[in-house]
């Protein structure tokens, strides 16, 4: 039933384009890129951006069955299929067992069955129409994580708009029996110099303004230097220094390599498209710590070349991983667009879409004009520059896996500076 339902929804393009949760080829990384690029682009246009991070209380457990069934009908799920879903949702019961003593059965009047295959998809349908609440504004969703980024030139009008938007969204939540937790809802203003000019309220209660906020596992700060997130990764990895010293003499190198990729590499890789998009000054200490961890595991002296530490484990440095991930995104767009969400359908623009002249750069990516460093920091702009400077022989590989492997070897042997690209701003 899940396969039939998701096939119907995607075939008819029913699901909201900016819903990134529980969907194939959608990820937190892509959701982050979409949000952060939007912030950079607005700042480049000299606009003030207000990010409103909404928190819902037990969203999956408070789904109203009658409202959900009404929405299923509205989306075209009728007849026998509708009756099947009605039977699936209604008259469910639960009980608790402690020390072999069971409670009485109690009806479950609301909520989608969590842990089930259909539960998350039904919740996506339940909140799907939130996109119609604020015409002209793209509410960013990752399952129940609801976020809104509003921009404007005039700060007073922007402040008024923010208050209208949060009040309108709250009315939608109330109508759908969902509850917004005001205490955990936050507001962030970009650039931070405009913070004092913005005051967002709900029910006459001022929403807390923060300097950094955890969003899909990444700490976004109002300066967009990503220092808080880098510090968080650094703190997580520091605890492995002593542990690695103790285990390096007791385990073979192949196992030590697996330990590195199990406990260190995931922390570094996640969100690297975002947090490594800053001055090298800010993540220099993270690079130094990563070098140290590799040196400990490989039992190498301090003078051993750092580049060889990465070659021995067949991995890349943090700046190289950043470049690799951006180029893989560009490769997917050009060769396998179906691997990206609909929200990324027009993310890049090939030169061939701008003009029909048969020039050497026809298959390169078009660079949008930018007026400030903010524009140069968008993933779209940086990935386009990097792609255009890749050797033609690399660009021709259509397989994502083959391209990734060849790109890794290229980055391992090439000097990053040969790409005429710098992380300094």
XYZ file of C-alpha atoms in Angstrom:
425
model
C 0.000 0.000 0.000
C 2.909 2.341 0.737
C 4.349 1.713 -2.735
C 0.989 2.359 -4.390
C 0.377 5.517 -2.382
C 3.835 7.061 -2.905
C 3.688 6.204 -6.612
C 0.330 7.981 -6.891
C 1.503 11.034 -4.935
C 4.747 11.478 -6.848
C 3.189 10.656 -10.208
C 0.685 13.462 -9.717
C 3.187 15.816 -8.036
C 0.974 16.137 -4.957
C 3.624 16.388 -2.248
C 4.941 19.865 -1.423
C 8.274 20.578 -3.138
C 9.854 21.968 0.030
C 8.969 18.949 2.167
C 12.306 17.126 2.496
C 11.399 14.579 5.171
C 10.847 10.852 4.559
C 11.159 11.142 0.780
C 13.433 9.343 -1.641
C 16.285 11.496 -3.010
C 15.528 14.140 -0.391
C 17.977 14.652 2.448
C 18.797 16.969 5.324
C 21.886 18.131 3.417
C 19.799 19.247 0.440
C 17.288 20.905 2.761
C 20.147 22.812 4.402
C 21.617 23.872 1.051
C 18.218 25.159 -0.077
C 17.716 27.227 3.090
C 21.244 28.615 3.418
C 21.543 29.517 -0.274
C 18.278 31.417 0.031
C 19.685 33.388 2.987
C 22.913 34.197 1.137
C 21.052 35.307 -1.997
C 18.792 37.660 -0.045
C 21.723 39.119 1.891
C 23.561 39.621 -1.400
C 20.551 41.661 -2.555
C 20.895 43.841 0.588
C 17.748 42.388 2.155
C 17.228 41.596 5.816
C 16.282 37.967 6.480
C 14.325 36.693 9.466
C 14.425 32.973 10.192
C 11.538 31.616 12.281
C 12.175 28.117 13.637
C 8.867 26.640 14.779
C 8.588 23.778 17.254
C 5.543 21.492 17.275
C 4.661 19.449 20.360
C 4.270 15.715 19.639
C 3.183 16.401 16.075
C 2.982 12.730 14.999
C 0.927 11.803 18.076
C -1.665 14.564 17.670
C -2.721 13.921 14.062
C -6.521 14.006 14.004
C -7.903 10.964 12.185
C -11.029 12.686 10.859
C -9.000 15.564 9.407
C -6.453 13.159 7.917
C -9.163 11.046 6.280
C -10.801 14.198 4.897
C -7.474 15.229 3.373
C -6.935 11.768 1.897
C -10.280 12.079 0.139
C -9.353 15.558 -1.043
C -6.157 14.173 -2.611
C -8.128 11.586 -4.568
C -7.909 8.558 -2.290
C -11.500 7.307 -2.365
C -13.592 4.168 -2.576
C -12.034 0.906 -1.395
C -8.634 2.559 -0.805
C -10.250 5.168 1.438
C -12.113 2.498 3.423
C -8.840 0.593 3.822
C -7.088 3.642 5.312
C -10.075 4.350 7.541
C -9.917 0.807 8.891
C -6.148 1.123 9.311
C -6.373 4.319 11.361
C -9.545 3.941 13.408
C -10.323 1.752 16.433
C -6.662 1.184 17.258
C -5.885 0.275 20.860
C -2.854 0.322 23.106
C -1.775 -0.997 26.488
C 1.299 -1.023 28.685
C 3.062 -3.985 30.293
C 5.370 -3.632 33.303
C 6.783 -6.623 35.201
C 4.380 -8.952 33.391
C 1.388 -6.888 34.533
C -0.673 -5.385 31.719
C -2.934 -2.343 31.804
C -6.394 -2.181 30.291
C -6.776 -1.546 26.570
C -7.280 2.111 25.673
C -8.478 3.532 22.380
C -6.007 5.629 20.359
C -8.138 8.527 19.050
C -5.350 10.367 17.223
C -1.833 10.071 15.856
C -0.265 8.092 13.027
C 1.187 4.662 13.906
C 4.840 5.442 14.580
C 7.355 2.803 13.621
C 5.106 1.803 10.732
C 5.852 2.139 7.031
C 2.792 4.262 6.334
C 2.977 6.519 9.418
C 5.516 9.070 8.148
C 3.901 9.272 4.693
C 0.460 9.872 6.183
C 1.923 12.675 8.293
C 3.426 14.284 5.169
C -0.059 14.301 3.646
C -1.528 15.720 6.841
C 0.724 18.816 6.735
C 0.977 19.004 2.937
C -1.486 21.882 2.514
C 0.559 24.173 4.782
C 2.140 25.455 1.566
C -1.147 27.256 0.762
C -1.315 29.128 4.055
C 1.141 31.870 3.069
C 1.053 32.534 -0.698
C 4.399 33.801 -1.912
C 6.321 32.350 1.028
C 8.025 28.967 0.895
C 7.579 27.237 4.237
C 10.539 24.877 4.669
C 9.616 21.448 6.024
C 11.461 18.364 7.141
C 8.619 16.157 8.395
C 7.349 18.132 11.413
C 10.281 20.589 11.481
C 8.643 23.758 10.206
C 10.688 26.822 9.344
C 10.045 30.095 7.593
C 12.562 32.561 6.185
C 11.157 35.985 5.370
C 13.111 38.781 3.692
C 12.550 42.458 2.999
C 14.172 45.871 2.555
C 12.122 47.931 4.986
C 12.691 46.527 8.481
C 9.431 47.833 9.964
C 7.389 46.273 7.157
C 9.411 43.079 7.492
C 8.665 42.983 11.221
C 4.938 43.403 10.506
C 5.070 40.664 7.897
C 6.827 38.258 10.279
C 4.149 38.757 12.918
C 1.398 38.222 10.350
C 3.046 35.036 9.055
C 3.539 33.421 12.460
C -0.016 34.278 13.499
C -1.407 32.842 10.250
C 0.638 29.659 10.637
C -0.523 29.299 14.224
C -4.157 29.553 13.090
C -3.483 26.729 10.624
C -1.913 24.621 13.387
C -4.937 25.190 15.629
C -7.356 24.275 12.826
C -5.405 21.048 12.273
C -5.179 20.199 15.987
C -1.426 20.715 16.100
C 0.219 22.654 18.905
C 3.107 25.080 18.524
C 5.463 25.242 21.486
C 6.207 28.964 21.899
C 8.954 28.310 24.455
C 10.982 26.302 21.930
C 10.188 28.483 18.914
C 13.059 30.809 17.974
C 13.766 33.769 15.730
C 17.096 34.657 14.122
C 17.895 37.800 12.137
C 20.443 38.097 9.316
C 22.543 40.201 9.409
C 22.840 40.355 13.182
C 23.103 44.174 13.091
C 19.332 44.274 12.451
C 18.419 42.069 15.425
C 17.173 44.876 17.665
C 14.797 46.126 14.951
C 12.806 42.867 14.809
C 10.311 41.739 17.456
C 8.109 38.770 16.597
C 5.196 38.018 18.927
C 2.511 35.380 19.190
C -0.452 35.872 21.519
C 1.381 38.944 22.857
C 4.351 36.767 23.876
C 7.683 37.741 22.332
C 9.395 34.893 20.482
C 12.935 34.326 21.749
C 15.671 35.748 19.523
C 18.811 33.613 19.329
C 22.307 33.983 17.917
C 22.570 30.337 16.892
C 20.033 27.589 16.416
C 20.278 23.871 15.704
C 18.625 23.200 12.352
C 18.623 19.649 10.966
C 21.776 18.790 12.893
C 23.680 21.956 11.916
C 24.125 24.986 14.144
C 23.267 28.071 12.097
C 24.659 31.287 13.576
C 23.551 34.815 12.739
C 27.034 35.714 11.424
C 27.085 32.703 9.057
C 30.677 31.950 10.040
C 29.625 28.468 11.297
C 32.024 28.764 14.237
C 29.537 27.335 16.743
C 28.958 24.225 14.634
C 32.688 23.777 14.000
C 33.307 24.072 17.757
C 30.628 21.422 18.333
C 32.310 18.975 15.936
C 35.680 19.764 17.493
C 34.377 18.950 20.987
C 32.896 15.641 19.800
C 36.156 14.548 18.149
C 38.468 15.655 20.962
C 37.272 12.783 23.170
C 38.762 10.280 20.727
C 42.346 11.500 21.125
C 43.014 9.575 24.339
C 41.014 6.552 23.174
C 42.948 6.287 19.903
C 46.273 6.436 21.741
C 45.187 3.403 23.785
C 43.870 1.246 20.937
C 46.389 1.966 18.164
C 48.924 -0.598 19.433
C 46.308 -3.303 19.998
C 44.486 -3.347 16.669
C 45.573 -3.882 13.045
C 45.663 -0.867 10.727
C 42.634 -2.067 8.744
C 40.518 -2.050 11.921
C 41.879 1.350 12.949
C 40.873 2.665 9.535
C 37.348 1.327 10.062
C 37.252 3.036 13.463
C 38.154 6.357 11.842
C 35.372 6.041 9.251
C 32.868 4.934 11.888
C 33.501 7.520 14.599
C 35.271 10.528 13.025
C 34.473 10.751 9.327
C 30.629 10.988 9.670
C 30.909 14.020 11.986
C 33.199 15.757 9.487
C 31.238 14.850 6.363
C 27.736 15.771 7.527
C 26.844 19.280 6.435
C 30.327 19.921 5.057
C 28.783 21.710 2.067
C 27.522 24.265 4.589
C 29.934 24.631 7.492
C 33.143 24.438 5.393
C 31.777 27.352 3.380
C 33.676 29.876 5.455
C 37.137 31.279 5.981
C 39.792 28.627 6.575
C 40.654 30.522 9.764
C 37.434 29.282 11.355
C 37.962 25.563 10.719
C 41.769 25.453 10.860
C 41.659 23.897 14.347
C 39.293 21.189 13.082
C 41.720 20.366 10.264
C 44.576 20.214 12.790
C 42.573 17.880 15.050
C 41.646 15.636 12.130
C 45.322 15.426 11.152
C 46.187 14.518 14.741
C 43.613 11.728 14.898
C 44.902 10.243 11.642
C 48.495 10.541 12.862
C 47.642 8.751 16.121
C 45.823 5.888 14.392
C 48.639 5.445 11.868
C 51.303 5.865 14.580
C 53.220 8.448 12.551
C 55.609 11.143 13.868
C 54.654 14.817 13.884
C 56.832 15.548 10.853
C 55.057 12.950 8.715
C 53.386 14.767 5.755
C 49.701 15.418 6.414
C 48.824 14.688 2.773
C 50.153 11.136 3.129
C 47.993 10.558 6.206
C 44.906 11.002 4.032
C 46.316 8.941 1.169
C 47.038 6.046 3.545
C 43.355 5.921 4.526
C 42.163 6.849 1.005
C 40.237 9.891 2.148
C 40.291 13.650 1.599
C 41.046 16.709 3.690
C 38.150 18.876 4.912
C 38.544 21.495 2.118
C 38.770 18.696 -0.454
C 35.674 16.962 0.925
C 33.828 20.274 0.688
C 34.768 20.609 -2.979
C 33.934 16.956 -3.679
C 30.412 17.244 -2.279
C 29.686 20.418 -4.245
C 30.862 18.821 -7.478
C 28.826 15.657 -6.884
C 25.745 17.884 -6.539
C 26.544 19.568 -9.871
C 27.171 16.161 -11.485
C 23.813 14.801 -10.327
C 22.061 17.877 -11.697
C 23.638 17.513 -15.144
C 23.585 13.724 -15.495
C 20.911 12.398 -13.113
C 18.453 15.160 -12.285
C 15.940 12.552 -11.097
C 18.229 11.968 -8.095
C 17.452 15.487 -6.858
C 14.213 16.925 -5.412
C 11.840 18.976 -7.571
C 12.949 22.023 -5.586
C 16.350 21.632 -7.302
C 14.942 21.200 -10.827
C 16.284 24.607 -11.918
C 19.045 24.981 -9.357
C 21.887 25.286 -11.884
C 21.684 26.838 -15.348
C 23.848 25.340 -18.138
C 25.266 27.833 -20.611
C 23.469 25.884 -23.355
C 20.180 27.122 -21.870
C 21.380 30.736 -22.195
C 22.653 30.626 -25.780
C 22.914 28.130 -28.663
C 26.428 29.026 -29.838
C 28.746 26.033 -30.136
C 31.522 27.419 -27.946
C 34.004 25.634 -25.688
C 32.092 26.707 -22.591
C 28.669 25.716 -23.902
C 28.388 22.812 -21.452
C 29.662 24.817 -18.497
C 27.364 26.163 -15.802
C 26.174 29.746 -16.027
C 27.343 32.077 -13.256
C 24.705 34.375 -11.820
C 25.828 37.923 -11.173
C 26.595 38.653 -7.528
C 27.282 41.972 -5.861
C 28.778 40.899 -2.531
C 30.689 38.048 -0.920
C 27.352 36.652 0.266
C 26.477 35.758 -3.311
C 29.850 34.107 -3.846
C 29.232 31.878 -0.847
C 26.107 30.222 -2.222
C 26.575 26.553 -3.010
C 25.119 27.263 -6.441
C 27.792 29.862 -7.296
C 30.724 27.942 -5.817
C 29.735 24.601 -7.354
C 29.351 26.282 -10.763
C 32.855 27.752 -10.594
C 34.344 24.430 -9.520
C 32.504 22.478 -12.206
C 33.596 24.863 -14.948
C 37.243 24.402 -13.942
C 37.163 20.609 -13.915
C 38.973 18.769 -16.750
C 36.577 17.786 -19.542
C 37.541 14.136 -19.142
C 36.058 14.125 -15.620
C 32.816 15.853 -16.597
C 31.961 13.149 -19.143
C 31.516 10.303 -16.636
C 27.787 9.723 -16.214
C 27.913 7.214 -13.350
C 27.768 8.991 -9.973
C 29.910 6.323 -8.315
C 32.522 6.337 -11.084
C 32.609 10.127 -11.140
C 33.033 10.255 -7.341
C 35.947 7.814 -7.427
C 37.699 9.617 -10.267
C 37.070 12.980 -8.606
C 38.594 11.732 -5.352
C 41.765 10.643 -7.149
C 41.899 13.975 -8.951
C 41.601 15.926 -5.698
C 44.169 13.709 -3.983
C 46.776 14.434 -6.623
C 45.875 17.982 -7.693
C 46.646 21.165 -5.860
C 43.335 22.761 -4.892
C 44.755 26.126 -5.894
C 44.890 24.901 -9.511
C 41.106 25.172 -9.504
C 41.578 28.929 -8.948
C 39.287 28.636 -5.983
C 39.770 29.875 -2.472
C 37.824 29.543 0.741
C 38.934 32.932 1.955
C 36.408 35.776 2.162
